[in-house]
Amino acid sequence: MLIKPLYAMLLGGALLASQAQADDTIRIGVSQPLTGSVAASGTYVTNGARLAVEHINGKGGVLGKPLELIIEDNKSNPREAVNTAEKLILRDKVPVMMGAWGSTFTLATMPKLEEYGVPMVVETASSSKVTTSGNPWVFRISPTSMMEAQAFAKQLSSFAPAIKKVDFLSVNNDWGLGAAGAFKEVLESKGIEVGRSEIIAPDATDLSAQLAALKNSGSDTIIVTSGVEQLTLAIRQAAEQGIKQRLVTTGGSFPEPLVKNPGPKGYVSTHLLFFSPWTADQSIHPDIARTYMDAWEAKGYPFPGLTEGFRGYDAILTIAEAIRVAGKAEPEAIRDALWKVKLAGVNGDIAFHKEGPEGRESGQNTPNIYIIQLQDGEVSAL
Amino acid sequence: MDQFLQHLVNGTVLGATYALLGIGLTLIFGIMKVVNFAHGELYAFGAYVAYALVSLLQMDYFVALILAAGLGLLLGASIEFLLLRRCRLENIDEVMLIMIGVMIIMQNAELLAWGGVAKVVPTPFPQESIIIGGIYLSPTRLFVLGAAIVLLLAFYLVIERSRLGLAMRATFQDEDAARIVGVNVGRIYTLTFGLGSSLAAITGALLAPVFVVTPTMGDLASLKAFAIVILGGLGNIRGAALGGFALALIEEFGAAYISTAYRDAIGFLVILAVMIARPQGLFAARERVG
Amino acid sequence: MRRLSFLVIVAALALLPVLWPDPYLLSVVAAAGIMIIAAISLNLLLGFTGQLSLGHAAFFGIGAYTSALLSLGFDVDLGFSSPLVVAPKPVWVAFAGGIVMASLFGWLLGKVAFRVRGAYFVIVTISFAQVMRMVALNWVDLTEGPMALVSIPPLSLWVPGEGVVRLVSKASTYWLVLAAGVLAYVIVANLVRSRIGRAAIALRENEVLAKSIGIPVTRCLIVFSVLSAGIAGAAGGLYAHTVRIIDPDVFLFIYTITMVIMVIAGGKGTLAGPVVGGLIFGLLPEMLRGVVAPEVQWMIYGALMILILLFMPKGIVPAFGGLLKRGRISVRRPSATQGASS
């Protein structure tokens, strides 16, 4: 009697609307931040995922069925990340997920994967904790900060004049601080001196205090980790303040606004990317990169989003391949198949190796890293 | 200490824009006794106007600045006229909550309209910095500093010298008395809200080419503005102007010589400290109302 | 009659997991329940003393962080000769610790903030929450900062015949939240009917008058502030041990706003208000999921808040209550809430 209004309220809502199961498609759950602080990047990744599904469905789908994405917004918030995972797993009954953009959201989602036994391909997350905490349902295609730092260290010789002393400018979140820590460790082991570390709040727009503090620190390179907005601000303001050091940005973000509106003439910045649409011909599989870029362009998505959207594209390719290998769209079978997956993606070859405590290993891919330079709005490979 | 002068210059430029933000907010508070939570959104609105006009419609930046100020005035006045007039001053808590509603709507409307990707407004000035004695200052920032000072002075003259300013000050001091001597108080409220909003919008437009334009840029601006007006004493216009410079310099030197991590916490620590020690604000000798 | 209908509603809610054992539904309602508890606590200040406290997420966050840290254990160097080392405590001890810590901060903020009123009070409370967020963000040794506290243990309960059970299933989480919610509701109901509760309401209606008849205004406000903070801390603790990850974003202004919308919409200063408002705004996001874009969802909340303030300033519960009084329509649910609210 008394819960009737509640029933009516819920029935009236959309809560039950999606319960009907569609067996004629294979569903993939996507948890991405479509609103909130990192909404722009989450939207790029989601768009990439959509393109991959269109590409696969255009070729007949997987196991004779088309793929269908169930996309949920985790609102750049860990609690919502948990909510979306539960919604996708319990209500939509997806056998596999892609998500959840960033270490915090991914770490929040992980206990749910274990609870319900559903694998997730992680397309963005830099913290080593994701693959070392003993969750056998997690498969990460993006690199950790440590892997990025090591890849960077291998290419130190391509910098001239050589890097002797570095400072850090990092956004105050798990990604920024994690990257600074990893690069410090790796660079110190290569005999490079580590100087000051400055921190910026994620929403800060004026970085001049931090930059002025780094100006005469005696270093030759500043390693900057932050999102697109702050990289744009950091590079422009560094140029304005006459910062002499070389700026190297990490984490695959690229200050795309500077392509159209370059800063002072002659100023050069260096960027570590996981996919560079400007130098796509030099990537491992130029044909796949080209297919992805053409599809992106056909949709009218913004060009700079290509540097991030590929992660969603590769993640869906990986999931589709795993479903094909598994021969059925069931969580456990997909998980087992993910270990066997070997495929060519936009970033390069994708395959998982084991990481974390024995018996409960998570999957980690070894992605490629591309170093590019930006000068006067022109992008070139280093 | 070698960068001391550079920090001083950076802080002063930032301080001028903080002052503009602060006086807009404090004006609205002084006259209407409400904290305008949408102040930062008006700032973001101004920045998006600049983006739309300059980047999309290829309009001249200086024209865009004036239009941003005008549209800000119009938007602010409409908000007051349509929403606040109904329940004005009966319950200032309600007015503040309505402004929170306006803030939520505006911010998400910006996200819906422009997406979350940061927008860049090209500067009409050369990119190469002016270097004097080792201090770097970009021409854009120099212009921002100049424009802000001109606006601060113009605003001061309007309040002190014009008939409108007189009516505002009268309402500010005693609403009933002002009504008796024939001031149209309702119109003063609308104009006040419009003027305060206009200042926020033009600040946003001024800073658009210096920074980038994002839907969440208003949050930080609102919080800074709160700190500034508390520092200067709520409703104290001169205090807000001084508070703007003070906050910017505290932040700049705090970040330079203490810790960059806490840079944005400084403003709030200042608020709490001022509230404990001197709730009427640091610069409040005579003018404080409310 | 009033007590009876209250018991019937509680019993009905308690039966939900049995009648409708959909784990997703239960997790959604449990999540809404935590926000309802927070809204109930905010209502103490906002509704019954009339103070617009906009830093309420701070108490929620303090409760969450304290409870999580005590249950995980931590060691932190405070600059003394030896670092402070705290071994992991049993979860319920940690949970109680979270409530105590939040109450302490409630007392502290009360001491500082109630020296001022109106807009000043609003800004002090906002700043307090911001400073707390900055501490959580930057004191990395203690809070892990933006890396977030992970692997927080769930609450557990000793059940006869089964021993200690970890409360991880959807139904048990739901019952846990329901029990906490009912407890919070009963505490608030008794408080506002007590002497000090009536004093607070007198204060809300007219502070000068209240003072003149000898009501110790500041002490009264501080009692409310401490209790309100304690209940919010309990909600935070529930959050920490059910979501099992927390990051400094729990202090964000938007969470306070969510609580404020719930209280205002339901009816501030009524007992049932935050529950009704909380159910609506706690479940609305799930119903609107996929129907409209998330930005539009937020715009709808903002617009609803403005519309309610303009046209139904007392909130849904009193408005329907008034309707019932006049029309004598016999509808059970609103009449029950009306009964509880008066």
PDB file of C-alpha atoms in Angstrom, chain A residues 1-3 5-7 9-16 19 34-35 37 72-73 75-80 82-84 86-88 90-91 103-105 107-108 111-112 115-116 129 172-175 177-178 199 201-203, chain C residues 5 8-9 12-13 16 19-20 22-25 27-28 31 34-35 133 137-138 140 144 146-148 150 168-170 239 242-245 247 249 255 279-280 283 285-291 294-295 297-298 301 332-333:
ATOM      1  CA  MET A   1       0.000   0.000   0.000  1.00  0.00           C
ATOM      2  CA  LEU A   2       2.610   2.472   1.053  1.00  0.00           C
ATOM      3  CA  ILE A   3       5.263   1.490  -1.399  1.00  0.00           C
ATOM      4  CA  PRO A   5       3.722   5.474  -4.886  1.00  0.00           C
ATOM      5  CA  LEU A   6       7.364   4.437  -5.012  1.00  0.00           C
ATOM      6  CA  TYR A   7       6.559   1.666  -7.461  1.00  0.00           C
ATOM      7  CA  MET A   9       7.285   6.604  -9.482  1.00  0.00           C
ATOM      8  CA  LEU A  10       9.903   4.121 -10.547  1.00  0.00           C
ATOM      9  CA  LEU A  11       7.743   2.515 -13.182  1.00  0.00           C
ATOM     10  CA  GLY A  12       7.009   5.904 -14.625  1.00  0.00           C
ATOM     11  CA  GLY A  13      10.695   6.651 -14.875  1.00  0.00           C
ATOM     12  CA  ALA A  14      13.246   5.283 -17.207  1.00  0.00           C
ATOM     13  CA  LEU A  15      14.615   3.044 -14.518  1.00  0.00           C
ATOM     14  CA  LEU A  16      12.896   0.026 -15.958  1.00  0.00           C
ATOM     15  CA  GLN A  19      15.541  -3.759 -18.764  1.00  0.00           C
ATOM     16  CA  LEU A  34      30.956  13.101 -20.359  1.00  0.00           C
ATOM     17  CA  THR A  35      30.390  15.942 -17.913  1.00  0.00           C
ATOM     18  CA  SER A  37      36.178  18.461 -15.231  1.00  0.00           C
ATOM     19  CA  GLU A  72      27.160   5.918 -19.385  1.00  0.00           C
ATOM     20  CA  ASP A  73      28.471   9.195 -18.011  1.00  0.00           C
ATOM     21  CA  LYS A  75      30.473  12.563 -14.362  1.00  0.00           C
ATOM     22  CA  SER A  76      34.203  12.784 -13.556  1.00  0.00           C
ATOM     23  CA  ASN A  77      33.394  11.397 -10.119  1.00  0.00           C
ATOM     24  CA  PRO A  78      34.349   8.085  -8.462  1.00  0.00           C
ATOM     25  CA  ARG A  79      30.968   7.442  -6.882  1.00  0.00           C
ATOM     26  CA  GLU A  80      29.263   7.920 -10.230  1.00  0.00           C
ATOM     27  CA  VAL A  82      30.680   2.903  -9.310  1.00  0.00           C
ATOM     28  CA  ASN A  83      27.040   3.711 -10.107  1.00  0.00           C
ATOM     29  CA  THR A  84      27.583   3.491 -13.854  1.00  0.00           C
ATOM     30  CA  GLU A  86      26.549  -1.267 -11.486  1.00  0.00           C
ATOM     31  CA  LYS A  87      24.025   0.098 -13.931  1.00  0.00           C
ATOM     32  CA  LEU A  88      25.885  -1.386 -16.900  1.00  0.00           C
ATOM     33  CA  LEU A  90      23.295  -5.292 -13.340  1.00  0.00           C
ATOM     34  CA  ARG A  91      20.736  -3.589 -15.506  1.00  0.00           C
ATOM     35  CA  SER A 103      43.054   6.091 -12.359  1.00  0.00           C
ATOM     36  CA  THR A 104      40.644   7.305  -9.688  1.00  0.00           C
ATOM     37  CA  PHE A 105      37.511   6.339 -11.603  1.00  0.00           C
ATOM     38  CA  LEU A 107      40.169   2.176  -9.168  1.00  0.00           C
ATOM     39  CA  ALA A 108      36.685   2.991  -7.920  1.00  0.00           C
ATOM     40  CA  PRO A 111      35.930  -3.822  -6.905  1.00  0.00           C
ATOM     41  CA  LYS A 112      32.667  -4.007  -8.845  1.00  0.00           C
ATOM     42  CA  GLU A 115      32.227  -8.583  -7.377  1.00  0.00           C
ATOM     43  CA  TYR A 116      30.234  -9.353 -10.498  1.00  0.00           C
ATOM     44  CA  LYS A 129      47.942   0.595  -8.763  1.00  0.00           C
ATOM     45  CA  ASN A 172      47.795  18.338  -8.550  1.00  0.00           C
ATOM     46  CA  ASN A 173      46.093  15.018  -9.205  1.00  0.00           C
ATOM     47  CA  ASP A 174      47.022  11.359  -9.278  1.00  0.00           C
ATOM     48  CA  TRP A 175      48.186  11.633 -12.848  1.00  0.00           C
ATOM     49  CA  LEU A 177      52.006  13.676  -9.237  1.00  0.00           C
ATOM     50  CA  GLY A 178      52.387  10.079 -10.425  1.00  0.00           C
ATOM     51  CA  ILE A 199      52.406  22.026  -8.472  1.00  0.00           C
ATOM     52  CA  ALA A 201      45.753  23.205  -9.045  1.00  0.00           C
ATOM     53  CA  PRO A 202      43.690  21.457 -11.749  1.00  0.00           C
ATOM     54  CA  ASP A 203      41.560  24.546 -12.361  1.00  0.00           C
TER      55      ASP A 203
ATOM     56  CA  SER C   5       2.184   5.651  10.026  1.00  0.00           C
ATOM     57  CA  VAL C   8       4.348   1.431   8.630  1.00  0.00           C
ATOM     58  CA  ILE C   9       6.477   3.452   6.206  1.00  0.00           C
ATOM     59  CA  ALA C  12       7.433  -0.984   4.015  1.00  0.00           C
ATOM     60  CA  LEU C  13      10.836   0.426   3.123  1.00  0.00           C
ATOM     61  CA  LEU C  16      11.712  -3.454  -0.376  1.00  0.00           C
ATOM     62  CA  LEU C  19       9.639  -7.598  -2.510  1.00  0.00           C
ATOM     63  CA  TRP C  20      11.865  -6.283  -5.248  1.00  0.00           C
ATOM     64  CA  ASP C  22      16.781  -5.964  -7.959  1.00  0.00           C
ATOM     65  CA  PRO C  23      20.383  -5.237  -6.938  1.00  0.00           C
ATOM     66  CA  TYR C  24      20.624  -2.182  -9.159  1.00  0.00           C
ATOM     67  CA  LEU C  25      17.482  -0.625  -7.734  1.00  0.00           C
ATOM     68  CA  SER C  27      22.110   0.247  -4.852  1.00  0.00           C
ATOM     69  CA  VAL C  28      20.492   3.347  -6.349  1.00  0.00           C
ATOM     70  CA  ALA C  31      23.066   5.816  -2.607  1.00  0.00           C
ATOM     71  CA  ILE C  34      23.124   8.369   2.105  1.00  0.00           C
ATOM     72  CA  MET C  35      22.426  11.745   0.541  1.00  0.00           C
ATOM     73  CA  ARG C 133      39.284  20.083   0.416  1.00  0.00           C
ATOM     74  CA  LEU C 137      44.176  17.298  -1.615  1.00  0.00           C
ATOM     75  CA  ASN C 138      47.592  18.393  -0.437  1.00  0.00           C
ATOM     76  CA  VAL C 140      49.320  13.509   0.682  1.00  0.00           C
ATOM     77  CA  GLU C 144      46.886  10.072  -0.331  1.00  0.00           C
ATOM     78  CA  PRO C 146      44.308  13.086  -5.337  1.00  0.00           C
ATOM     79  CA  MET C 147      45.487   9.458  -5.538  1.00  0.00           C
ATOM     80  CA  ALA C 148      42.404   8.701  -3.409  1.00  0.00           C
ATOM     81  CA  VAL C 150      41.277   2.895  -1.869  1.00  0.00           C
ATOM     82  CA  VAL C 168      28.694  -5.910   0.963  1.00  0.00           C
ATOM     83  CA  SER C 169      25.532  -7.313  -0.583  1.00  0.00           C
ATOM     84  CA  LYS C 170      23.103  -4.816  -2.018  1.00  0.00           C
ATOM     85  CA  TYR C 239      29.646   6.565   1.954  1.00  0.00           C
ATOM     86  CA  THR C 242      30.028   1.382   0.882  1.00  0.00           C
ATOM     87  CA  VAL C 243      31.691   3.076  -2.123  1.00  0.00           C
ATOM     88  CA  ARG C 244      35.057   2.022  -0.639  1.00  0.00           C
ATOM     89  CA  ILE C 245      37.066   4.737  -2.362  1.00  0.00           C
ATOM     90  CA  ASP C 247      38.998  11.326  -3.006  1.00  0.00           C
ATOM     91  CA  ASP C 249      36.185  15.718  -4.439  1.00  0.00           C
ATOM     92  CA  TYR C 255      27.607  18.146  -3.086  1.00  0.00           C
ATOM     93  CA  LEU C 279      14.077  10.693  -2.762  1.00  0.00           C
ATOM     94  CA  ILE C 280      13.142  12.927  -5.681  1.00  0.00           C
ATOM     95  CA  LEU C 283      16.337   9.012  -7.868  1.00  0.00           C
ATOM     96  CA  PRO C 285      19.321  11.299 -11.972  1.00  0.00           C
ATOM     97  CA  GLU C 286      18.761   7.577 -12.478  1.00  0.00           C
ATOM     98  CA  MET C 287      15.428   8.129 -14.168  1.00  0.00           C
ATOM     99  CA  LEU C 288      16.807  10.822 -16.434  1.00  0.00           C
ATOM    100  CA  ARG C 289      19.862   8.717 -17.311  1.00  0.00           C
ATOM    101  CA  GLY C 290      19.883   8.290 -21.040  1.00  0.00           C
ATOM    102  CA  VAL C 291      16.714  10.354 -21.462  1.00  0.00           C
ATOM    103  CA  PRO C 294      23.691  15.233 -18.383  1.00  0.00           C
ATOM    104  CA  GLU C 295      24.129  18.994 -18.851  1.00  0.00           C
ATOM    105  CA  GLN C 297      19.787  17.228 -16.282  1.00  0.00           C
ATOM    106  CA  TRP C 298      21.725  19.757 -14.261  1.00  0.00           C
ATOM    107  CA  TYR C 301      17.752  20.756 -11.324  1.00  0.00           C
ATOM    108  CA  ARG C 332      -2.140   8.241   2.841  1.00  0.00           C
ATOM    109  CA  ARG C 333       1.430   9.052   1.980  1.00  0.00           C
TER     110      ARG C 333
END
